Short mmCIF file of C-alpha atoms and ligand atoms in Angstrom, two decimals:
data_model
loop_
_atom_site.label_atom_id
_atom_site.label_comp_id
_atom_site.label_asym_id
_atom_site.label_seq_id
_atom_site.Cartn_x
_atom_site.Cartn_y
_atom_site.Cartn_z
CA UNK A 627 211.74 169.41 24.32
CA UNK A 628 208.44 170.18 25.98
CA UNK A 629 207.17 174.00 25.77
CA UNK A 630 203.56 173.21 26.38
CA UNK A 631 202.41 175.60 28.30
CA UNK A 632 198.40 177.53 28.92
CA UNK A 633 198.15 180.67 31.43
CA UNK A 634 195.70 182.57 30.27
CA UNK A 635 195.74 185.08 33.58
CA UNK A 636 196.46 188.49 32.52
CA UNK A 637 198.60 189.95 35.81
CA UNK A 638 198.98 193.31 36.88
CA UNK A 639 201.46 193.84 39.21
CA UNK A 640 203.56 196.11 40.86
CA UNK A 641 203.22 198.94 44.54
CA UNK A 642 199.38 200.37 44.00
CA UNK A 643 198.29 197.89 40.92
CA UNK A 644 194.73 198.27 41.32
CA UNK A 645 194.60 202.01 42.39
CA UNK A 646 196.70 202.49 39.06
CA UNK A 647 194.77 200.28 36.66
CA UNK A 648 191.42 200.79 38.25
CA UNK A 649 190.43 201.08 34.51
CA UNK A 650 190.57 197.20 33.43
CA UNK A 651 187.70 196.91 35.62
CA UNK A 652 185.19 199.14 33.87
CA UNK A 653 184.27 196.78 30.63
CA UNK A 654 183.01 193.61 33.27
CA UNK A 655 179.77 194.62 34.27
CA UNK A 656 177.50 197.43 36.36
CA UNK A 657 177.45 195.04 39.17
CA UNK A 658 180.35 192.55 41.14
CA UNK A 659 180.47 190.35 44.42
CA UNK A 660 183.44 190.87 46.88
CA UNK A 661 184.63 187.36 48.16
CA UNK A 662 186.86 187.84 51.12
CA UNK A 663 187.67 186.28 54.39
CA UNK A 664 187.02 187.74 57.94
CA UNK A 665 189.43 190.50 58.47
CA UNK A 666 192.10 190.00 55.71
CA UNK A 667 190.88 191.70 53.31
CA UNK A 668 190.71 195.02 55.38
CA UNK A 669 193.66 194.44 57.61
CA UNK A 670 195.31 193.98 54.31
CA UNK A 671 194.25 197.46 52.84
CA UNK A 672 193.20 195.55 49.54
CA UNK A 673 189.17 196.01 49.99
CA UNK A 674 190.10 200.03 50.50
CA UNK A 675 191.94 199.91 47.27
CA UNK A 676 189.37 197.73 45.35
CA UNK A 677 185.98 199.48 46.28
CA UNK A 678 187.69 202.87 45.68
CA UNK A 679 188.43 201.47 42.20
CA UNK A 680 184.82 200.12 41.85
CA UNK A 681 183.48 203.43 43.08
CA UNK A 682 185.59 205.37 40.89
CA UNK A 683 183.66 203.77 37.97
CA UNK A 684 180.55 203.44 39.44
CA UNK A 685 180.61 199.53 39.63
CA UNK A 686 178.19 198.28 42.18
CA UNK A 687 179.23 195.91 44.72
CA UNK A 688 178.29 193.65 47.61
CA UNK A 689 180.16 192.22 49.81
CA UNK A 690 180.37 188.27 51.05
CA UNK A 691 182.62 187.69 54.07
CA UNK A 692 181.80 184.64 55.00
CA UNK A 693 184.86 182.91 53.77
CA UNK A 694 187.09 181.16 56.63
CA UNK A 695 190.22 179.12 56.06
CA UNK A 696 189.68 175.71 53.86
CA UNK A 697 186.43 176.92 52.68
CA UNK A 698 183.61 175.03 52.62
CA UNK A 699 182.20 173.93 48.95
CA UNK A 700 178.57 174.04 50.87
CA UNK A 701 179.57 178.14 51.69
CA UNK A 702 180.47 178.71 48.19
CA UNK A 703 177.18 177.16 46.45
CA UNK A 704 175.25 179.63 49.00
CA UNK A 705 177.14 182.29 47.75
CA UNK A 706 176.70 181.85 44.30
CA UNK A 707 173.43 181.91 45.00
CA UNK A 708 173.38 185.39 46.86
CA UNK A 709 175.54 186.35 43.75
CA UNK A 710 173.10 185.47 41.21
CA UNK A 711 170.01 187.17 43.36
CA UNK A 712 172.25 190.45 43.38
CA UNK A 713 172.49 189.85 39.77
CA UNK A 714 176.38 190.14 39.70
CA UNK A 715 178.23 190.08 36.42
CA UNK A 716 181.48 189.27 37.96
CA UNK A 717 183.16 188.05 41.23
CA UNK A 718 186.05 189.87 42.84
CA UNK A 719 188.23 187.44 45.50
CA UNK A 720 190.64 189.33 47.94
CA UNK A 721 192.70 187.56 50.01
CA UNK A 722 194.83 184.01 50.55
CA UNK A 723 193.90 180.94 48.99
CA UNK A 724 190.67 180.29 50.67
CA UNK A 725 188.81 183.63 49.36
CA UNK A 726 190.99 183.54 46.18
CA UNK A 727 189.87 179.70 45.54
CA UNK A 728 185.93 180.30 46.67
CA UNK A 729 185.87 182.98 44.07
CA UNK A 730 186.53 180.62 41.44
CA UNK A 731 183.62 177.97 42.13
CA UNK A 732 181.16 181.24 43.36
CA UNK A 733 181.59 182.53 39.46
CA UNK A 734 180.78 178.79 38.43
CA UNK A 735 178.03 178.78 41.23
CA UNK A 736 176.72 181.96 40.13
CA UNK A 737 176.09 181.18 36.40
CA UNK A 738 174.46 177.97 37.26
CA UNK A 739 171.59 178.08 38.75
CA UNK A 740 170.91 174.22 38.50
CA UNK A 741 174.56 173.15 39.74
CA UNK A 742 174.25 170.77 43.34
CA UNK A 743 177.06 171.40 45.24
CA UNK A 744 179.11 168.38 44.28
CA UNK A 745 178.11 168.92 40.48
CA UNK A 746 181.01 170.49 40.72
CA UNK A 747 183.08 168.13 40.58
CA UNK A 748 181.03 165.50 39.02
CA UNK A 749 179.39 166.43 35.80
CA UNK A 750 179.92 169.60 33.44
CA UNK A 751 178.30 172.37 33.48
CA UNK A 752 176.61 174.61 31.11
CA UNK A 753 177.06 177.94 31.13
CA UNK A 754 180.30 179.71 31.01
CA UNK A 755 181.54 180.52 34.94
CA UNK A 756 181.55 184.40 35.72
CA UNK A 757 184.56 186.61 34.71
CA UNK A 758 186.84 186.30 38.13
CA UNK A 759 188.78 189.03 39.74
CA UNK A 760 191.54 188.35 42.16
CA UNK A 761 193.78 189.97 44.55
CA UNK A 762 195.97 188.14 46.76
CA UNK A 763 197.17 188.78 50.28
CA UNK A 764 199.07 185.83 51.29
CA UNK A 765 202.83 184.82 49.82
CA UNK A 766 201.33 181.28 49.21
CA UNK A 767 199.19 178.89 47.02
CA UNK A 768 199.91 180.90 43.75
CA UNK A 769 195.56 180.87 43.47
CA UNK A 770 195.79 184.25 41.56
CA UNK A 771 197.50 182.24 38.59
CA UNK A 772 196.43 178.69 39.01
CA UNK A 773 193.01 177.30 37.35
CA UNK A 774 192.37 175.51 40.91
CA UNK A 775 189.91 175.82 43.96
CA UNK A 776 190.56 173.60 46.92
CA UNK A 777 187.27 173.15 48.86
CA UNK A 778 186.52 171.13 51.48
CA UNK A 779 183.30 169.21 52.21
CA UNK A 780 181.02 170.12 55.11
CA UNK A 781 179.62 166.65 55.03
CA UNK A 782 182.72 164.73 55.44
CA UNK A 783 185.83 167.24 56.26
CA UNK A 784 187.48 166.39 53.12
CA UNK A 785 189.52 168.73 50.72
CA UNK A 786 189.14 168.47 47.41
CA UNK A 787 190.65 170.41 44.40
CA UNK A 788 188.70 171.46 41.71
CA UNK A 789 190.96 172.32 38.39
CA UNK A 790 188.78 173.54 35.67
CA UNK A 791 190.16 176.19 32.80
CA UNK A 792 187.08 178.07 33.73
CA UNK A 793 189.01 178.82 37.14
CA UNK A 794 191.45 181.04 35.99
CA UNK A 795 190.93 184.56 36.64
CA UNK A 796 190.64 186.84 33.96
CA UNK A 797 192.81 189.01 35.95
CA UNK A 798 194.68 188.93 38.64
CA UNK A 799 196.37 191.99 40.94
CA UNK A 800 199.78 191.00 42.01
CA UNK A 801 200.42 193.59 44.57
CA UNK A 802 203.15 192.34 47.75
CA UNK A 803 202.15 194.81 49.74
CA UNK A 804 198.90 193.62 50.64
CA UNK A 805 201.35 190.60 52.18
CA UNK A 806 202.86 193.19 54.84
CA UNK A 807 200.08 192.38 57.42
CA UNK A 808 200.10 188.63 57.23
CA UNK A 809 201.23 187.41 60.80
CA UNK A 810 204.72 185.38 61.33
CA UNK A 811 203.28 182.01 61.43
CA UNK A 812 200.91 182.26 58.57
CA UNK A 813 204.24 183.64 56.53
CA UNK A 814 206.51 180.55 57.29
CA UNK A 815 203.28 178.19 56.68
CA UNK A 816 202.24 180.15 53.19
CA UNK A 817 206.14 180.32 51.95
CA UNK A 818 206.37 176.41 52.78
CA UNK A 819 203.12 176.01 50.60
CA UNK A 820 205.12 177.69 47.68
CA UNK A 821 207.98 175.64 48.10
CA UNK A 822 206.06 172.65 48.25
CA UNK A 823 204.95 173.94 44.49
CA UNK A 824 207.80 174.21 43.27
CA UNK A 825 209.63 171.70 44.37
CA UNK A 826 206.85 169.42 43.42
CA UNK A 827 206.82 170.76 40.22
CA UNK A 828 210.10 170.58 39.46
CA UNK A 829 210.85 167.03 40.60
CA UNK A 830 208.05 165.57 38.56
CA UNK A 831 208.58 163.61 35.27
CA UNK A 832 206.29 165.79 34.25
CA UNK A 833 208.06 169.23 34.76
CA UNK A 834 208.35 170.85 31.33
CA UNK A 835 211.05 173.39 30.08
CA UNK A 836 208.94 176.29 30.90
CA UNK A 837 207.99 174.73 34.12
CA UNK A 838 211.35 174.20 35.22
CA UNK A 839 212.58 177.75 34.53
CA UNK A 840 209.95 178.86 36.81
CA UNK A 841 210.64 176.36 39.39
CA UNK A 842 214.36 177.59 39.20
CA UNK A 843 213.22 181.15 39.51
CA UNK A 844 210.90 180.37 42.29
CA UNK A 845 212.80 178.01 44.54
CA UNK A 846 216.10 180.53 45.74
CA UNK A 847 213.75 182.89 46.00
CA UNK A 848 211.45 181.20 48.52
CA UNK A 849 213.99 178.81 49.86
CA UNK A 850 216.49 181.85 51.05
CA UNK A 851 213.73 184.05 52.64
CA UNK A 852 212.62 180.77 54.65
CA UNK A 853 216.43 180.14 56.10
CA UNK A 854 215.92 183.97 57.11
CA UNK A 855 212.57 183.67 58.85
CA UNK A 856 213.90 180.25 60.65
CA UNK A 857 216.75 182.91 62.25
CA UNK A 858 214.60 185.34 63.28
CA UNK A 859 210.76 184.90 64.34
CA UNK A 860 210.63 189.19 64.72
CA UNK A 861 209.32 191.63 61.78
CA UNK A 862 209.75 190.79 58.88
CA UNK A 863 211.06 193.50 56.17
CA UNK A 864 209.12 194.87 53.14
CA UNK A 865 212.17 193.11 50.99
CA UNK A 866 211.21 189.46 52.35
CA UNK A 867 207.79 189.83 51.95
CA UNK A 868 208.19 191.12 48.18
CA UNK A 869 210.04 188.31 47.21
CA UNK A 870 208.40 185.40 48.68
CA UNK A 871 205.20 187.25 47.18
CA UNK A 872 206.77 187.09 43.42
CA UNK A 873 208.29 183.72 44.38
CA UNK A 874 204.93 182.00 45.24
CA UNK A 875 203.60 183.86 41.99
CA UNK A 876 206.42 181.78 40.14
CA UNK A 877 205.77 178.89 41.91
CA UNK A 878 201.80 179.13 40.76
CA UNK A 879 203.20 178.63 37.56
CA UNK A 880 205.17 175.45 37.81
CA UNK A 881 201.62 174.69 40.09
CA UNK A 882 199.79 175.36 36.90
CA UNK A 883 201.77 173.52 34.10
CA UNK A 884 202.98 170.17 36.41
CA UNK A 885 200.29 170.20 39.06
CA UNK A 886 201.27 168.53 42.50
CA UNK A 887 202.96 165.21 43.90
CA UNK A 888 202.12 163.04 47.62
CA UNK A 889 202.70 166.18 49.53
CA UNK A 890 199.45 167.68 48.59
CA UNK A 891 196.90 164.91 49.17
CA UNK A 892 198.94 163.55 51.93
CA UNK A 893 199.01 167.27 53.62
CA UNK A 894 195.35 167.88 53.59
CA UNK A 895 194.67 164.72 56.19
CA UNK A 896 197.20 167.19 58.68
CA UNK A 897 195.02 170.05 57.62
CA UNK A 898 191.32 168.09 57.65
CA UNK A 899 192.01 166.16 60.81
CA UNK A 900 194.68 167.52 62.86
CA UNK A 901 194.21 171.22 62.42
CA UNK A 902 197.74 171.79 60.38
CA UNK A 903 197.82 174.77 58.06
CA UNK A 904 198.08 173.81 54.46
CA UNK A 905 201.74 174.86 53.82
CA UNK A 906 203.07 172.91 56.97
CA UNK A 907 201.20 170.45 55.95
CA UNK A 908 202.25 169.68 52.43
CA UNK A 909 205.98 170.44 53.35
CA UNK A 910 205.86 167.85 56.01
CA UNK A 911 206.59 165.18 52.91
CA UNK A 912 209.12 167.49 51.09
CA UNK A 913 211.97 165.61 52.79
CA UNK A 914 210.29 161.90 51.66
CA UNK A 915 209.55 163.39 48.00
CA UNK A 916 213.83 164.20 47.90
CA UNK A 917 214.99 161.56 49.31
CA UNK A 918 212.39 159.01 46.78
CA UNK A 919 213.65 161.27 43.80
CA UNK A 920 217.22 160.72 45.32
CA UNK A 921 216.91 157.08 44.98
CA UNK A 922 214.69 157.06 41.39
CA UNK A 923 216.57 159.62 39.56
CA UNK A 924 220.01 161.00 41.72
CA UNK A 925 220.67 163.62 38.91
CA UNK A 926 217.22 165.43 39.66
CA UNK A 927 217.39 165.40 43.27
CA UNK A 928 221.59 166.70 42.30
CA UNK A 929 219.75 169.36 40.48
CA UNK A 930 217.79 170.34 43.37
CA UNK A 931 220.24 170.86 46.11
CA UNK A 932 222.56 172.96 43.43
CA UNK A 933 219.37 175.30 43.31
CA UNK A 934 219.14 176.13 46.80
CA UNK A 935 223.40 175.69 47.13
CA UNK A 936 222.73 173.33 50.17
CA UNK A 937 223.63 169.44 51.17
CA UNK A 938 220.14 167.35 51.52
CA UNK A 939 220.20 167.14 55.28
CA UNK A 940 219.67 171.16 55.21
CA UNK A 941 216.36 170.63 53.22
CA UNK A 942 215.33 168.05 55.03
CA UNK A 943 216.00 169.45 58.81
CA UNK A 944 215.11 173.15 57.54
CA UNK A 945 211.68 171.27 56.05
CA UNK A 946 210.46 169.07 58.99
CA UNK A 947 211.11 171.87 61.73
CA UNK A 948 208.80 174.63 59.84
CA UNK A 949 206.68 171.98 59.09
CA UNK A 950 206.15 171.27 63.09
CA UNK A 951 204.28 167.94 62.72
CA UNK A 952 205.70 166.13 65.45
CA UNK A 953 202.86 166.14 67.55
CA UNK A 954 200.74 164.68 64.98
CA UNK A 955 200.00 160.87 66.22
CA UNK A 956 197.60 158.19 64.38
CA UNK A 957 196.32 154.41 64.65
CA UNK A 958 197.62 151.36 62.14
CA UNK A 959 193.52 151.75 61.49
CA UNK A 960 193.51 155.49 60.57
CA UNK A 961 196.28 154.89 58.32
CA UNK A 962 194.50 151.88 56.73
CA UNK A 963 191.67 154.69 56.61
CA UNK A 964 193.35 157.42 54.85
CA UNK A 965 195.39 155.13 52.52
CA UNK A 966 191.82 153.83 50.69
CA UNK A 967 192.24 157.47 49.70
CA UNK A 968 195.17 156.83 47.71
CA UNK A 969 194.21 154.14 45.35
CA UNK A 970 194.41 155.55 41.70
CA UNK A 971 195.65 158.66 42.64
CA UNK A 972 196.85 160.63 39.78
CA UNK A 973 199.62 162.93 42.20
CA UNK A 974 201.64 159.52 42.65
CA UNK A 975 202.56 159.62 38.47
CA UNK A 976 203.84 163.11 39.12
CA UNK A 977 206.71 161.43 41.25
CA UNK A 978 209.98 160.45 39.81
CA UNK A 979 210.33 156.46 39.89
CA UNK A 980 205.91 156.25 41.21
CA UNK A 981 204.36 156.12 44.23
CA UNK A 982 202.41 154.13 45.91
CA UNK A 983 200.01 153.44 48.15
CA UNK A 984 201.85 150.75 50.05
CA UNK A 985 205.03 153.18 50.43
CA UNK A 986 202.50 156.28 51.65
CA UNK A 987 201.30 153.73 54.39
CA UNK A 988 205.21 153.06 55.50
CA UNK A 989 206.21 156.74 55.51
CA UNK A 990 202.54 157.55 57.26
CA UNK A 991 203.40 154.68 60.23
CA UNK A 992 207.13 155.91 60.03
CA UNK A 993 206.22 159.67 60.94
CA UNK A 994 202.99 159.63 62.81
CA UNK A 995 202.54 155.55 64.19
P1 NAP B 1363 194.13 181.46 53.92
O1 NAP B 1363 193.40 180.27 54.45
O2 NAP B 1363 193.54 182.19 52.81
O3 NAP B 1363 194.41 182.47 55.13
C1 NAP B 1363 195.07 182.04 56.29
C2 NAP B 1363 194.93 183.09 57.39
O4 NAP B 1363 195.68 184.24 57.06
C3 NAP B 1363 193.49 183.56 57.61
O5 NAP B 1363 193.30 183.73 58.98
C4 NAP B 1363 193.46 184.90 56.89
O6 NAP B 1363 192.49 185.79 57.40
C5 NAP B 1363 194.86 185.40 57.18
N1 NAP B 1363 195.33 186.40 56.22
C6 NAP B 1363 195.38 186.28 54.87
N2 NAP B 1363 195.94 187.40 54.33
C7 NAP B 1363 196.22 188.24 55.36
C8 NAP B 1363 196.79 189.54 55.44
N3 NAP B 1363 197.24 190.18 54.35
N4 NAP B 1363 196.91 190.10 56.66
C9 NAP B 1363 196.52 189.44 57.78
N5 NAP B 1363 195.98 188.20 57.78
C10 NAP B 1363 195.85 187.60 56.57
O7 NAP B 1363 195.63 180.97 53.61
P2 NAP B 1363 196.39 180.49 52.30
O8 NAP B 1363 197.51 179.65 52.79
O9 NAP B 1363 196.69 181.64 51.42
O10 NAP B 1363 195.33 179.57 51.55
C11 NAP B 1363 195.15 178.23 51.93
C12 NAP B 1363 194.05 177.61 51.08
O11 NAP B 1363 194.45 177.63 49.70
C13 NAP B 1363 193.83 176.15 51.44
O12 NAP B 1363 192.45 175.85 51.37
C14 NAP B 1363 194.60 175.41 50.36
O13 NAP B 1363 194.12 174.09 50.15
C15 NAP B 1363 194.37 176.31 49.16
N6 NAP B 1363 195.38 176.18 48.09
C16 NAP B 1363 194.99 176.52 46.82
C17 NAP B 1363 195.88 176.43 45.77
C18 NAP B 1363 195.46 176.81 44.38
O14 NAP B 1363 196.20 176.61 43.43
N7 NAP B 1363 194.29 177.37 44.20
C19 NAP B 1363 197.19 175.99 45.98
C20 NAP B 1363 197.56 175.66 47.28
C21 NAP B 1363 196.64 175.78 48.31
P3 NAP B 1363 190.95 185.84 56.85
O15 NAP B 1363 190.30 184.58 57.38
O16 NAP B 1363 190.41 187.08 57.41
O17 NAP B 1363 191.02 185.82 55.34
FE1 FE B 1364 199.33 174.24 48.01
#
């Protein structure tokens, strides 16, 4: 039996989380940096809620909201820079994965003044990352819980995740209804994302116990709320929203114990080169990751379908549609391009049976040649 298991996130969660528990906040520091995107952060309500809290304990703050979508790592050494000239003693990120995630390497920015940007990822570094707030607006990447920050390179387009215990917050507000603003198509792509984490998680060899009772937690939850928003593209209720919200918080945790399989790396070439948000991407190999598990270990993929109470060909169709990648076209040379990517990549031992790069080259020419 395998309990192994490290989450070291304390959570707070719950309607009005951080108006309520405004107090946690007082022992960090005189002085904090806001990380958020453009608008989400207001549209969401959650900047209101978190400077009122600041305010109410007379925390200074500034504000960076130069975040957008796949952040840049470039964006996020600048702003640890502008954190450390405020003198900030913590970092507060509010919003979806891309503020949640920049948070993380701004704290490690912050406290190291003699970090390069891809230091990063390259050496260690010395001095313990700032304490890191978060509160999350999108039903998604499970960031608040997760000790990872997905960055992408301004030099050459690339993602690249950064998983460091130093990432995990030291607290994270887990509030759904800063969720109730995110647009339709950023819900279905966000809720595929979570899916993709725990489904990933738990068809991997390396899916614990605990991981798996998360994974079974989080995969009805998401999965049913995703057959509802396929029927209907109008509002969506309070009641959806709050459970894919706690189901992509479950799914952060399978995330965080098993880590990911092809659909990740594979989905960030749709996201770096043909625009695809990072849920529709990643879930645009769900239906390949089933059907390999199918063939490597039938029981698993037996387990699966009893969890969501559906035949195969219901994931699968249900998958590829939200994913939308149809449109998504590439050269025998592009593929021969992206696959040098693959070699010794660590996501292909989290896959029942292996991976490899030959078969991501078949399945790339099969869907996109
Ligand atoms: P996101 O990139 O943070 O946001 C997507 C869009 O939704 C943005 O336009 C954002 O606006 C908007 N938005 C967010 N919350 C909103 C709200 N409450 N109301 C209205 N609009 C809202 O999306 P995401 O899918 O949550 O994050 C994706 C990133 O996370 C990717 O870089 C991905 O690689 C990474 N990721 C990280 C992990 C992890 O474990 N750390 C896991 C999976 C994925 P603004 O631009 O104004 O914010
Ligand atoms: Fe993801």
């Amino acid at each position: 039996m395998n309990l192994d298991f490290y989450m070291p996130v304390k959570t707070i969660s719950g309607c009005d989380c951080v108006s309520s528990n405004s107090d946690v906040l007082c022992g960090l520091g005189k002085k904090c940096m806001i990380v958020t995107g453009t608008s989400s952060a207001k549209k969401s309500g959650a900047l209101d809620d978190v400077i009122a809290a600041l305010e109410k304990h007379s925390v200074e703050y500034k504000i960076f909201d130069e975040v957008k979508e796949n952040p840049y790592l470039q964006t996020c050494f600048a702003a640890g820079r502008e954190a450390r000239e405020f003198d900030a003693d913590f970092i507060i990120g509010i919003g979806g994965g891309s503020p949640l995630d920049s948070a993380k390497s701004i704290a490690v920015f912050a406290a190291n003044p003699d970090l390069k940007p891809h230091d990063i990822y390259d050496r260690e570094w010395e001095n313990q990352a700032l304490p890191i707030i978060l509160v999350g607006t999108t039903a998604g990447t499970g960031s608040e819980v997760s000790a990872v920050s997905v960055m992408t390179d301004a030099e050459t387009g690339r993602k690249k995740a950064l998983t460091d215990p130093q990432c995990f917050a030291q607290i994270s507000f887990l509030d759904p209804k800063y969720t109730y603003s995110v647009p339709y198509d950023v819900t279905v792509s966000t809720a595929l994302d979570a899916l993709a984490h725990a489904t990933e998680g738990f068809l991997s060899p390396k899916c614990t116990e605990i991981a798996e009772l998360f994974a079974r937690k989080a995969i009805p939850m998401i999965w049913n709320k995703l057959e509802l928003l396929e029927e209907s593209t109008g509002e969506i209720s309070k009641e959806t929203r709050n459970e894919l919200y706690y189901g992509s918080i479950f799914a952060g945790y399978v995330l965080c114990s098993v880590g990911t399989a092809f659909p990740h790396p594979f989905g960030y070439i749709l996201t770096e080169d043909f625009n695809i948000p990072h849920g529709r991407a990643c879930a645009a190999f769900l239906s390949e990751l089933f059907m390999h598990t199918m063939e490597a270990d039938p029981q698993r993929a037996v387990e699966f379908l009893e969890i969501i109470d559906r035949p195969y060909t219901n994931f699968c169709a249900l998958t590829d549609k939200l994913a939308d990648f149809k449109n998504v076209k590439m050269t025998e040379e592009q593929i021969e391009k992206y696959s040098a990517r693959w070699i010794n990549l660590k996501n292909f031992k989290n896959v029942r049976g292996g991976y490899s790069v030959e078969k991501g080259k078949e399945l790339f020419k099969k869907l996109f040649s």
